[in-house]
Short mmCIF file of C-alpha atoms in Angstrom, two decimals:
data_model
loop_
_atom_site.label_atom_id
_atom_site.label_comp_id
_atom_site.label_asym_id
_atom_site.label_seq_id
_atom_site.Cartn_x
_atom_site.Cartn_y
_atom_site.Cartn_z
CA UNK A 1314 3.37 11.83 -32.68
CA UNK A 1315 2.57 11.84 -36.40
CA UNK A 1316 6.22 12.58 -37.24
CA UNK A 1317 7.43 9.78 -34.98
CA UNK A 1318 4.93 7.41 -36.59
CA UNK A 1319 6.15 8.39 -40.08
CA UNK A 1320 9.78 7.85 -39.11
CA UNK A 1321 8.95 4.44 -37.62
CA UNK A 1322 7.04 3.42 -40.75
CA UNK A 1323 10.01 4.41 -42.95
CA UNK A 1324 12.37 2.44 -40.74
CA UNK A 1325 10.14 -0.64 -40.79
CA UNK A 1326 9.73 -0.40 -44.55
CA UNK A 1327 13.51 -0.32 -44.93
CA UNK A 1328 13.94 -3.40 -42.75
CA UNK A 1329 11.29 -5.51 -44.55
CA UNK A 1330 12.06 -7.67 -47.60
CA UNK A 1331 10.78 -6.37 -50.94
CA UNK A 1332 7.03 -6.70 -51.34
CA UNK A 1333 5.71 -8.29 -54.55
CA UNK A 1334 4.27 -5.73 -56.92
CA UNK A 1335 0.83 -7.33 -57.04
CA UNK A 1336 0.26 -6.56 -53.35
CA UNK A 1337 0.02 -2.88 -54.09
CA UNK A 1338 -2.47 -3.39 -56.89
CA UNK A 1339 -6.14 -2.50 -56.75
CA UNK A 1340 -6.98 -6.18 -57.25
CA UNK A 1341 -5.19 -7.19 -54.08
CA UNK A 1342 -6.88 -4.46 -52.05
CA UNK A 1343 -10.37 -5.58 -53.07
CA UNK A 1344 -9.48 -9.25 -52.72
CA UNK A 1345 -8.46 -8.59 -49.12
CA UNK A 1346 -11.71 -6.74 -48.41
CA UNK A 1347 -13.66 -9.60 -49.98
CA UNK A 1348 -11.81 -12.14 -47.87
CA UNK A 1349 -12.62 -10.34 -44.61
CA UNK A 1350 -16.25 -9.99 -45.67
CA UNK A 1351 -16.47 -13.69 -46.55
CA UNK A 1352 -15.01 -14.87 -43.23
CA UNK A 1353 -17.09 -12.44 -41.18
CA UNK A 1354 -20.35 -13.49 -42.82
CA UNK A 1355 -19.79 -17.21 -43.33
CA UNK A 1356 -22.83 -18.29 -41.35
CA UNK A 1357 -25.15 -15.95 -43.24
CA UNK A 1358 -23.77 -17.07 -46.59
CA UNK A 1359 -24.32 -20.73 -45.66
CA UNK A 1360 -27.94 -20.11 -44.68
CA UNK A 1361 -28.89 -18.00 -47.71
CA UNK A 1362 -28.93 -20.98 -50.16
CA UNK A 1363 -31.41 -22.81 -47.94
CA UNK A 1364 -33.70 -19.79 -47.92
CA UNK A 1365 -33.41 -19.40 -51.70
CA UNK A 1366 -34.09 -23.10 -52.29
CA UNK A 1367 -37.15 -22.95 -50.06
CA UNK A 1368 -38.57 -20.00 -51.98
CA UNK A 1369 -37.96 -21.70 -55.37
CA UNK A 1370 -39.52 -24.97 -54.27
CA UNK A 1371 -42.49 -23.12 -52.85
CA UNK A 1372 -43.18 -21.51 -56.24
CA UNK A 1373 -42.78 -24.66 -58.37
CA UNK A 1374 -44.37 -27.43 -56.31
CA UNK A 1375 -47.17 -25.97 -54.28
CA UNK A 1376 -49.98 -28.20 -55.67
CA UNK A 1377 -48.63 -31.74 -55.56
CA UNK A 1378 -49.06 -33.69 -52.30
CA UNK A 1379 -45.47 -34.87 -52.33
CA UNK A 1380 -44.39 -31.43 -53.25
CA UNK A 1381 -46.46 -30.10 -50.37
CA UNK A 1382 -44.55 -32.42 -48.07
CA UNK A 1383 -41.31 -31.16 -49.46
CA UNK A 1384 -42.69 -27.66 -49.02
CA UNK A 1385 -43.33 -28.39 -45.34
CA UNK A 1386 -39.80 -29.68 -44.94
CA UNK A 1387 -38.34 -26.67 -46.66
CA UNK A 1388 -40.57 -24.39 -44.61
CA UNK A 1389 -39.18 -26.02 -41.51
CA UNK A 1390 -35.65 -25.47 -42.80
CA UNK A 1391 -36.53 -21.86 -43.52
CA UNK A 1392 -37.99 -21.38 -40.05
CA UNK A 1393 -34.95 -23.00 -38.46
CA UNK A 1394 -32.61 -20.82 -40.49
CA UNK A 1395 -34.46 -17.68 -39.51
CA UNK A 1396 -34.39 -18.75 -35.86
CA UNK A 1397 -30.64 -19.24 -36.07
CA UNK A 1398 -30.21 -15.82 -37.67
CA UNK A 1399 -32.35 -14.15 -35.01
CA UNK A 1400 -30.47 -15.94 -32.23
CA UNK A 1401 -27.15 -14.86 -33.72
CA UNK A 1402 -28.34 -11.27 -34.06
CA UNK A 1403 -29.57 -11.26 -30.46
CA UNK A 1404 -26.31 -12.65 -29.08
CA UNK A 1405 -24.25 -10.22 -31.13
CA UNK A 1406 -26.30 -7.19 -30.04
CA UNK A 1407 -26.60 -8.11 -26.36
CA UNK A 1408 -23.93 -6.45 -24.16
CA UNK A 1409 -21.39 -8.79 -22.66
CA UNK A 1410 -21.74 -9.35 -18.93
CA UNK A 1411 -18.93 -7.73 -16.93
CA UNK A 1412 -17.90 -9.38 -13.67
CA UNK A 1413 -15.85 -8.04 -10.78
CA UNK A 1414 -13.61 -10.98 -9.92
CA UNK A 1415 -12.06 -9.29 -6.88
CA UNK A 1416 -10.49 -6.06 -5.67
CA UNK A 1417 -7.83 -4.90 -3.21
CA UNK A 1418 -7.39 -1.72 -1.18
CA UNK A 1419 -3.99 -0.55 -0.02
CA UNK A 1420 -3.33 -0.16 3.68
CA UNK A 1421 -0.13 1.87 4.15
CA UNK A 1422 2.62 1.04 6.59
CA UNK A 1423 2.02 2.35 10.16
CA UNK A 1424 4.97 4.70 9.64
CA UNK A 1425 2.71 6.68 7.29
CA UNK A 1426 0.15 7.46 9.99
CA UNK A 1427 -0.38 11.16 10.53
CA UNK A 1428 -2.40 12.51 13.44
CA UNK A 1429 -4.12 15.86 13.27
CA UNK A 1430 -1.55 17.30 15.67
CA UNK A 1431 1.33 16.06 13.50
CA UNK A 1432 -0.17 17.71 10.43
CA UNK A 1433 -0.69 21.02 12.22
CA UNK A 1434 2.82 20.96 13.66
CA UNK A 1435 4.32 20.31 10.20
CA UNK A 1436 2.41 23.25 8.75
CA UNK A 1437 3.28 25.46 11.71
CA UNK A 1438 7.01 24.71 11.50
CA UNK A 1439 7.02 25.69 7.84
CA UNK A 1440 6.94 29.30 9.09
CA UNK A 1441 4.94 30.36 6.03
CA UNK A 1442 1.40 29.75 7.33
CA UNK A 1443 0.10 32.38 9.72
CA UNK A 1444 -1.09 31.54 13.24
CA UNK A 1445 -4.57 32.65 12.24
CA UNK A 1446 -4.65 30.18 9.37
CA UNK A 1447 -3.21 27.41 11.56
CA UNK A 1448 -6.23 28.00 13.76
CA UNK A 1449 -8.45 27.82 10.67
CA UNK A 1450 -6.95 24.43 9.75
CA UNK A 1451 -7.46 23.22 13.31
CA UNK A 1452 -11.16 24.07 13.14
CA UNK A 1453 -11.45 22.35 9.74
CA UNK A 1454 -9.82 19.21 11.12
CA UNK A 1455 -12.12 19.19 14.15
CA UNK A 1456 -15.15 19.32 11.87
CA UNK A 1457 -13.78 17.08 9.10
CA UNK A 1458 -14.90 13.69 10.38
CA UNK A 1459 -11.32 12.34 10.08
CA UNK A 1460 -9.77 10.28 12.86
CA UNK A 1461 -6.21 10.10 14.16
CA UNK A 1462 -5.02 7.11 12.10
CA UNK A 1463 -5.12 8.40 8.53
CA UNK A 1464 -2.04 8.17 6.28
CA UNK A 1465 0.28 10.61 4.54
CA UNK A 1466 3.58 9.79 2.77
CA UNK A 1467 6.59 9.96 5.07
CA UNK A 1468 8.10 12.82 3.06
CA UNK A 1469 5.21 15.02 4.22
CA UNK A 1470 6.03 14.22 7.85
CA UNK A 1471 9.30 16.10 7.57
CA UNK A 1472 9.62 19.66 8.81
CA UNK A 1473 9.48 21.36 6.41
CA UNK A 1474 7.94 18.84 3.98
CA UNK A 1475 10.42 17.71 1.34
CA UNK A 1476 8.74 16.10 -1.60
CA UNK A 1477 10.24 15.73 -5.07
CA UNK A 1478 9.44 13.64 -8.10
CA UNK A 1479 11.65 10.75 -6.95
CA UNK A 1480 9.75 10.43 -3.64
CA UNK A 1481 6.48 10.86 -5.49
CA UNK A 1482 7.27 8.10 -7.97
CA UNK A 1483 8.45 5.81 -5.20
CA UNK A 1484 5.27 6.33 -3.16
CA UNK A 1485 3.14 5.67 -6.26
CA UNK A 1486 5.02 2.41 -6.84
CA UNK A 1487 4.54 1.34 -3.23
CA UNK A 1488 0.78 1.91 -3.39
CA UNK A 1489 0.17 0.59 -6.91
CA UNK A 1490 2.40 -2.48 -6.76
CA UNK A 1491 1.15 -3.32 -3.27
CA UNK A 1492 -2.49 -3.38 -4.36
CA UNK A 1493 -1.84 -5.23 -7.63
CA UNK A 1494 0.33 -7.89 -5.95
CA UNK A 1495 -2.43 -8.57 -3.44
CA UNK A 1496 -5.10 -8.68 -6.15
CA UNK A 1497 -3.18 -11.12 -8.35
CA UNK A 1498 -2.60 -13.35 -5.33
CA UNK A 1499 -6.32 -13.29 -4.51
CA UNK A 1500 -7.50 -14.07 -8.04
CA UNK A 1501 -4.63 -16.38 -9.10
CA UNK A 1502 -4.51 -14.54 -12.43
CA UNK A 1503 -1.18 -14.19 -14.22
CA UNK A 1504 -0.12 -10.68 -15.19
CA UNK A 1505 0.36 -11.81 -18.81
CA UNK A 1506 -3.37 -12.67 -19.00
CA UNK A 1507 -4.40 -9.02 -18.51
CA UNK A 1508 -5.59 -7.55 -21.81
CA UNK A 1509 -6.85 -4.13 -20.66
CA UNK A 1510 -5.25 -1.69 -18.20
CA UNK A 1511 -6.87 1.54 -17.00
CA UNK A 1512 -5.07 3.72 -14.44
CA UNK A 1513 -6.27 6.98 -12.92
CA UNK A 1514 -4.39 9.46 -10.77
CA UNK A 1515 -5.49 13.07 -10.84
CA UNK A 1516 -2.45 15.07 -9.69
CA UNK A 1517 0.72 13.02 -10.28
CA UNK A 1518 1.29 12.52 -14.03
CA UNK A 1519 4.90 11.50 -14.70
CA UNK A 1520 6.50 10.53 -18.01
CA UNK A 1521 6.49 7.61 -18.70
CA UNK A 1522 2.95 7.29 -17.39
CA UNK A 1523 1.81 5.25 -14.41
CA UNK A 1524 0.25 2.71 -16.77
CA UNK A 1525 3.62 2.32 -18.52
CA UNK A 1526 5.22 1.82 -15.11
CA UNK A 1527 2.81 -1.07 -14.45
CA UNK A 1528 3.43 -2.61 -17.88
CA UNK A 1529 7.18 -2.49 -17.27
CA UNK A 1530 7.06 -3.86 -13.73
CA UNK A 1531 4.70 -6.77 -14.45
CA UNK A 1532 5.96 -7.40 -18.00
CA UNK A 1533 2.47 -7.21 -19.49
CA UNK A 1534 2.08 -8.43 -23.04
CA UNK A 1535 2.72 -6.08 -25.94
CA UNK A 1536 -0.91 -6.10 -27.10
CA UNK A 1537 -2.29 -4.83 -23.78
CA UNK A 1538 -4.74 -1.93 -24.23
CA UNK A 1539 -3.61 0.87 -21.88
CA UNK A 1540 -5.25 4.10 -20.72
CA UNK A 1541 -3.90 6.60 -18.20
CA UNK A 1542 -6.48 9.11 -16.90
CA UNK A 1543 -5.38 12.31 -15.16
CA UNK A 1544 -6.90 15.53 -13.89
CA UNK A 1545 -10.37 14.00 -13.55
CA UNK A 1546 -10.59 14.29 -9.78
CA UNK A 1547 -12.15 12.03 -7.20
CA UNK A 1548 -14.76 10.59 -9.57
CA UNK A 1549 -12.14 9.16 -11.94
CA UNK A 1550 -12.32 5.73 -10.31
CA UNK A 1551 -15.86 5.14 -11.57
CA UNK A 1552 -14.95 6.71 -14.92
CA UNK A 1553 -12.22 4.07 -15.17
CA UNK A 1554 -14.78 1.34 -14.42
CA UNK A 1555 -17.05 2.69 -17.15
CA UNK A 1556 -14.17 2.83 -19.64
CA UNK A 1557 -13.10 -0.73 -18.80
CA UNK A 1558 -16.70 -1.90 -19.22
CA UNK A 1559 -16.88 -0.35 -22.69
CA UNK A 1560 -13.56 -1.91 -23.70
CA UNK A 1561 -14.72 -5.32 -22.49
CA UNK A 1562 -17.67 -5.07 -24.88
CA UNK A 1563 -15.30 -5.18 -27.86
CA UNK A 1564 -12.44 -7.32 -26.49
CA UNK A 1565 -13.85 -10.78 -25.90
CA UNK A 1566 -12.53 -13.25 -23.34
CA UNK A 1567 -10.45 -10.58 -21.57
CA UNK A 1568 -9.37 -9.40 -18.15
CA UNK A 1569 -9.34 -5.67 -17.36
CA UNK A 1570 -7.21 -4.30 -14.54
CA UNK A 1571 -8.36 -0.95 -13.12
CA UNK A 1572 -6.05 0.94 -10.75
CA UNK A 1573 -7.27 4.02 -8.87
CA UNK A 1574 -4.99 6.02 -6.59
CA UNK A 1575 -4.01 9.52 -5.61
CA UNK A 1576 -0.53 10.73 -4.83
CA UNK A 1577 -0.53 13.31 -2.05
CA UNK A 1578 2.57 14.93 -3.48
CA UNK A 1579 2.56 18.27 -1.76
CA UNK A 1580 1.35 20.11 1.29
CA UNK A 1581 0.10 23.64 0.63
CA UNK A 1582 2.11 26.07 2.74
CA UNK A 1583 0.41 29.31 1.75
CA UNK A 1584 -2.31 31.38 3.38
CA UNK A 1585 -5.24 31.12 0.99
CA UNK A 1586 -7.96 29.34 2.94
CA UNK A 1587 -9.70 27.75 -0.02
CA UNK A 1588 -6.43 25.90 -0.67
CA UNK A 1589 -5.70 25.01 2.96
CA UNK A 1590 -8.85 22.85 3.09
CA UNK A 1591 -7.25 20.22 0.85
CA UNK A 1592 -4.41 19.82 3.40
CA UNK A 1593 -6.98 18.82 5.98
CA UNK A 1594 -8.97 16.26 3.95
CA UNK A 1595 -6.85 14.38 1.41
CA UNK A 1596 -4.92 11.26 2.42
CA UNK A 1597 -2.94 8.46 0.73
CA UNK A 1598 -4.67 5.34 -0.59
CA UNK A 1599 -5.29 3.24 -3.65
CA UNK A 1600 -7.16 0.26 -5.04
CA UNK A 1601 -6.90 -2.33 -7.82
CA UNK A 1602 -9.94 -4.02 -9.40
CA UNK A 1603 -10.00 -7.02 -11.74
CA UNK A 1604 -12.90 -7.16 -14.21
CA UNK A 1605 -13.68 -9.98 -16.63
CA UNK A 1606 -16.12 -10.73 -19.45
CA UNK A 1607 -15.38 -14.46 -19.40
CA UNK A 1608 -18.48 -16.52 -18.67
CA UNK A 1609 -16.24 -19.05 -16.91
CA UNK A 1610 -15.38 -16.37 -14.30
CA UNK A 1611 -18.97 -15.82 -13.19
CA UNK A 1612 -18.94 -18.52 -10.51
CA UNK A 1613 -15.83 -17.17 -8.77
CA UNK A 1614 -16.61 -13.47 -9.19
CA UNK A 1615 -18.01 -11.32 -6.39
CA UNK A 1616 -20.20 -8.92 -8.35
CA UNK A 1617 -21.70 -8.23 -11.75
CA UNK A 1618 -21.68 -4.70 -13.14
CA UNK A 1619 -25.26 -3.66 -13.94
CA UNK A 1620 -25.09 0.05 -14.79
CA UNK A 1621 -22.62 2.92 -15.06
CA UNK A 1622 -23.97 6.46 -15.29
CA UNK A 1623 -21.78 9.50 -15.95
CA UNK A 1624 -22.93 13.10 -15.47
CA UNK A 1625 -20.83 16.14 -16.42
CA UNK A 1626 -21.90 19.68 -15.52
CA UNK A 1627 -18.72 21.39 -16.74
CA UNK A 1628 -20.58 23.56 -19.25
CA UNK A 1629 -21.56 25.72 -16.28
CA UNK A 1630 -18.75 28.06 -15.17
CA UNK A 1631 -19.63 27.73 -11.49
CA UNK A 1632 -19.39 23.94 -11.69
CA UNK A 1633 -16.20 24.04 -13.72
CA UNK A 1634 -14.35 26.29 -11.25
CA UNK A 1635 -15.56 24.91 -7.90
CA UNK A 1636 -12.57 22.52 -7.64
CA UNK A 1637 -9.68 24.24 -9.37
CA UNK A 1638 -5.91 23.78 -9.32
CA UNK A 1639 -4.15 27.13 -9.48
CA UNK A 1640 -1.45 29.36 -8.00
CA UNK A 1641 -2.00 31.74 -5.13
CA UNK A 1642 -0.52 35.24 -4.94
CA UNK A 1643 2.81 33.76 -3.78
CA UNK A 1644 2.98 31.37 -6.77
CA UNK A 1645 2.28 28.32 -4.60
CA UNK A 1646 0.19 25.71 -6.41
CA UNK A 1647 -2.66 23.78 -4.84
CA UNK A 1648 -6.30 22.84 -5.35
CA UNK A 1649 -8.82 25.49 -4.34
CA UNK A 1650 -12.25 24.39 -3.12
CA UNK A 1651 -15.09 26.85 -3.71
CA UNK A 1652 -17.77 27.70 -1.16
CA UNK A 1653 -20.31 26.65 -3.78
CA UNK A 1654 -19.00 23.08 -3.87
CA UNK A 1655 -21.90 21.60 -1.88
CA UNK A 1656 -24.54 23.26 -4.05
CA UNK A 1657 -22.77 22.14 -7.21
CA UNK A 1658 -22.43 18.57 -5.91
CA UNK A 1659 -26.14 18.48 -5.03
CA UNK A 1660 -27.12 19.61 -8.52
CA UNK A 1661 -24.81 17.07 -10.16
CA UNK A 1662 -26.24 14.30 -7.97
CA UNK A 1663 -29.81 15.22 -8.97
CA UNK A 1664 -28.83 15.14 -12.65
CA UNK A 1665 -27.21 11.74 -12.17
CA UNK A 1666 -30.16 10.15 -10.38
CA UNK A 1667 -32.53 11.55 -13.01
CA UNK A 1668 -30.73 9.32 -15.51
CA UNK A 1669 -30.25 6.37 -13.16
CA UNK A 1670 -33.78 6.38 -11.71
CA UNK A 1671 -35.68 5.03 -14.75
CA UNK A 1672 -33.18 2.17 -15.02
CA UNK A 1673 -33.53 0.89 -11.47
CA UNK A 1674 -36.59 2.30 -9.68
CA UNK A 1675 -39.90 0.41 -9.46
CA UNK A 1676 -42.74 1.86 -11.53
CA UNK A 1677 -44.48 3.07 -8.36
CA UNK A 1678 -41.59 5.42 -7.52
CA UNK A 1679 -41.29 6.57 -11.12
CA UNK A 1680 -44.97 7.55 -11.20
CA UNK A 1681 -44.61 9.56 -7.99
CA UNK A 1682 -41.58 11.34 -9.41
CA UNK A 1683 -43.46 12.05 -12.67
CA UNK A 1684 -46.46 13.44 -10.80
CA UNK A 1685 -44.19 15.75 -8.78
CA UNK A 1686 -42.45 16.92 -11.95
CA UNK A 1687 -45.74 17.70 -13.72
CA UNK A 1688 -47.08 19.54 -10.68
CA UNK A 1689 -44.04 21.81 -10.53
CA UNK A 1690 -43.28 22.34 -14.20
CA UNK A 1691 -46.72 22.21 -15.85
CA UNK A 1692 -49.09 23.47 -13.16
CA UNK A 1693 -46.45 25.71 -11.50
CA UNK A 1694 -47.34 24.40 -8.04
CA UNK A 1695 -45.06 25.48 -5.21
CA UNK A 1696 -44.10 21.98 -4.04
CA UNK A 1697 -40.79 20.32 -3.34
CA UNK A 1698 -39.37 17.92 -5.89
CA UNK A 1699 -40.10 14.31 -4.98
CA UNK A 1700 -36.94 12.38 -4.14
CA UNK A 1701 -37.39 8.69 -5.02
CA UNK A 1702 -36.71 6.15 -2.29
CA UNK A 1703 -33.57 4.43 -3.53
CA UNK A 1704 -33.55 2.26 -0.41
CA UNK A 1705 -36.21 0.19 -2.19
CA UNK A 1706 -33.64 -0.71 -4.83
CA UNK A 1707 -30.23 -0.72 -3.17
CA UNK A 1708 -29.16 -2.48 0.00
CA UNK A 1709 -25.76 -0.76 0.20
CA UNK A 1710 -24.47 2.74 -0.60
CA UNK A 1711 -20.80 3.59 -1.19
CA UNK A 1712 -20.66 7.38 -1.36
CA UNK A 1713 -17.35 9.07 -2.06
CA UNK A 1714 -15.90 10.14 1.30
CA UNK A 1715 -15.02 13.60 0.05
CA UNK A 1716 -15.67 15.21 3.41
CA UNK A 1717 -18.23 15.35 6.15
CA UNK A 1718 -20.25 18.07 4.42
CA UNK A 1719 -20.47 15.99 1.22
CA UNK A 1720 -21.78 12.97 3.13
CA UNK A 1721 -24.29 15.09 5.05
CA UNK A 1722 -25.60 16.55 1.79
CA UNK A 1723 -26.06 13.13 0.16
CA UNK A 1724 -27.64 11.67 3.30
CA UNK A 1725 -30.16 14.52 3.35
CA UNK A 1726 -30.94 14.42 -0.38
CA UNK A 1727 -31.40 10.65 -0.56
CA UNK A 1728 -32.99 10.32 2.91
CA UNK A 1729 -30.58 7.59 3.97
CA UNK A 1730 -30.24 6.09 7.44
CA UNK A 1731 -27.15 6.06 9.64
CA UNK A 1732 -26.72 2.37 8.80
CA UNK A 1733 -26.56 3.14 5.09
CA UNK A 1734 -24.07 5.97 5.69
CA UNK A 1735 -21.87 3.97 8.06
CA UNK A 1736 -19.39 2.59 5.46
CA UNK A 1737 -18.77 6.07 4.04
CA UNK A 1738 -18.45 7.81 7.42
CA UNK A 1739 -16.15 5.12 8.83
CA UNK A 1740 -13.96 5.25 5.71
CA UNK A 1741 -13.65 9.02 6.08
CA UNK A 1742 -12.81 8.57 9.77
CA UNK A 1743 -10.25 5.79 9.31
CA UNK A 1744 -8.62 6.60 5.96
CA UNK A 1745 -9.66 10.17 5.14
CA UNK A 1746 -10.46 11.32 1.61
CA UNK A 1747 -8.48 8.87 -0.52
CA UNK A 1748 -9.91 10.44 -3.68
CA UNK A 1749 -11.08 8.04 -6.42
CA UNK A 1750 -10.39 4.92 -4.35
CA UNK A 1751 -12.70 5.78 -1.42
CA UNK A 1752 -15.83 3.92 -2.67
CA UNK A 1753 -13.78 0.70 -2.66
CA UNK A 1754 -12.68 1.14 0.96
CA UNK A 1755 -16.39 1.54 1.74
CA UNK A 1756 -17.32 -1.65 -0.11
CA UNK A 1757 -14.48 -3.43 1.71
CA UNK A 1758 -15.98 -2.19 5.00
CA UNK A 1759 -19.37 -3.73 4.18
CA UNK A 1760 -17.66 -6.98 3.21
CA UNK A 1761 -15.65 -7.03 6.44
CA UNK A 1762 -18.88 -6.57 8.39
CA UNK A 1763 -20.37 -9.58 6.56
CA UNK A 1764 -23.28 -7.53 5.23
CA UNK A 1765 -23.16 -8.42 1.52
CA UNK A 1766 -25.61 -11.20 0.64
CA UNK A 1767 -26.41 -12.85 -2.68
CA UNK A 1768 -28.58 -10.60 -4.85
CA UNK A 1769 -27.78 -7.41 -2.93
CA UNK A 1770 -27.34 -4.31 -5.05
CA UNK A 1771 -24.64 -1.76 -4.34
CA UNK A 1772 -24.68 1.85 -5.51
CA UNK A 1773 -21.28 3.56 -5.75
CA UNK A 1774 -21.35 7.35 -6.14
CA UNK A 1775 -18.32 9.48 -7.00
CA UNK A 1776 -17.91 13.26 -7.19
CA UNK A 1777 -15.03 15.00 -8.89
CA UNK A 1778 -13.67 18.18 -10.39
CA UNK A 1779 -15.13 19.36 -13.65
CA UNK A 1780 -17.78 18.98 -12.09
CA UNK A 1781 -18.78 15.33 -12.36
CA UNK A 1782 -21.06 12.90 -10.57
CA UNK A 1783 -20.70 9.25 -11.60
CA UNK A 1784 -22.50 6.09 -10.51
CA UNK A 1785 -21.86 2.36 -10.71
CA UNK A 1786 -24.43 -0.28 -9.80
CA UNK A 1787 -23.26 -3.78 -8.82
CA UNK A 1788 -25.13 -6.99 -8.01
CA UNK A 1789 -23.65 -9.49 -5.56
CA UNK A 1790 -23.35 -12.94 -7.12
CA UNK A 1791 -23.12 -14.69 -3.78
CA UNK A 1792 -22.75 -14.20 -0.04
CA UNK A 1793 -19.45 -12.40 0.50
CA UNK A 1794 -17.42 -14.07 3.23
CA UNK A 1795 -15.10 -11.64 5.08
CA UNK A 1796 -11.56 -12.23 3.82
CA UNK A 1797 -8.26 -11.84 5.61
CA UNK A 1798 -6.80 -9.60 2.90
CA UNK A 1799 -9.05 -6.67 3.64
CA UNK A 1800 -7.80 -3.33 5.02
CA UNK A 1801 -10.47 -3.47 7.75
CA UNK A 1802 -10.22 -7.05 8.98
CA UNK A 1803 -7.70 -6.62 11.79
CA UNK A 1804 -9.72 -3.80 13.37
CA UNK A 1805 -13.31 -4.20 12.14
CA UNK A 1806 -14.53 -5.22 15.58
CA UNK A 1807 -13.83 -1.66 16.77
CA UNK A 1808 -16.20 -0.12 14.23
CA UNK A 1809 -18.42 1.79 13.93
CA UNK A 1810 -17.08 4.50 16.22
CA UNK A 1811 -18.92 7.56 17.43
CA UNK A 1812 -18.05 10.68 15.46
CA UNK A 1813 -19.16 13.89 17.23
CA UNK A 1814 -21.67 16.14 15.52
CA UNK A 1815 -20.42 19.11 13.53
CA UNK A 1816 -19.68 22.20 15.57
CA UNK A 1817 -20.32 25.44 13.72
CA UNK A 1818 -17.37 27.69 12.92
CA UNK A 1819 -18.74 30.46 15.08
CA UNK A 1820 -19.03 28.13 18.05
CA UNK A 1821 -15.53 26.77 17.64
CA UNK A 1822 -13.78 30.15 17.52
#
């Protein structure tokens, strides 16, 4: 990159007209610095003379009555100037509010639907997966919590699956462009008004990048700030939200477009069971979110972003390797899921809520948590750690639908009710594990049910390889009216559905 940059600079220098000699002088360099300093600190420089004059007048005329009057006037000017300075400092230091104007979730064409039987038949006809492991996949599917209407790209419906980079790129375009088109129509925002673009897709990383593909298709302006995140797993969607929030703090009056999707670009056809699990859980999906820091967008926005918390436990080898892309003995590549995944996810969640808790919990819950901590760590008492009641703070929970075991673990750790878990379980049932986009399908479910009221707080939780646990806290700015352009609207009356309890592996054999 450095060599390319040098070549470009040489080429540009050759194309420019000759630069006057004084521009390269030391005088010009310092004059330019002085100019920027003067413009950036104009208000302060205008106020300083008033402060100086007030101090001089105070020293010279403090005894005379008229001078005392002038002193009072100047003191008032001084007080006013200081108030203005403090107000400016406060406004400059206060974080900009970030609003979620709207979001869209992609609902694939019915031709993409893949029943459990279709998936098993495709794997069976590949002739490379043993009958014993086909039975293993069947048991996983029975226990997965997935329904019969989830989606996989049509290329994976073929026997054997035939999936190359052309099909992969085309499927990515269908998902990404479909969600963005719907979002722009909802918000009535022109593509040229987007100043920040953040895209995440863990597995499919073409060149040019997916963000470049979006810039090209929608003809975004040349100054757009682009990021393309890859390899960050199912929690990358909330990482993208956090990154967009940070960028909106330094780019005023801007729109940020966040796109989260996963390309299911291969079906593992080997016999390593830790890799076969991903065949059973992951499905196609994607979402697009429009964020804004414009105060004028507050009235039409759905939510305000309150907190983002990121937790990374990758310094521990067990956490780092529990979700790992690698080759099996036959040189087939896939993502292996470790048996320790649930334990690792539970530890990452506890680390995340330890950071989030003090920001959101009432003082009563914080004191109980502190007392439990002191009892265990200081007095070495054999008591369970106190789990704060987050139901006191949040009305809605959008927990990454990574699998039934993940949801069961979070439900147990946070002591949530079936009602709180319903959006996550129904998303897993209807759409499967759509990776980083799943918390948005869950929020769309709550909206379609008409549950979001003004002032409600929503907690989104994402888990991903590395291992990471990330949180985003949103506040509803108004009552959310169920909209037609929602992936759930044409079938929401049929939900929730009953999902049978987990049958143990030994019982299902």
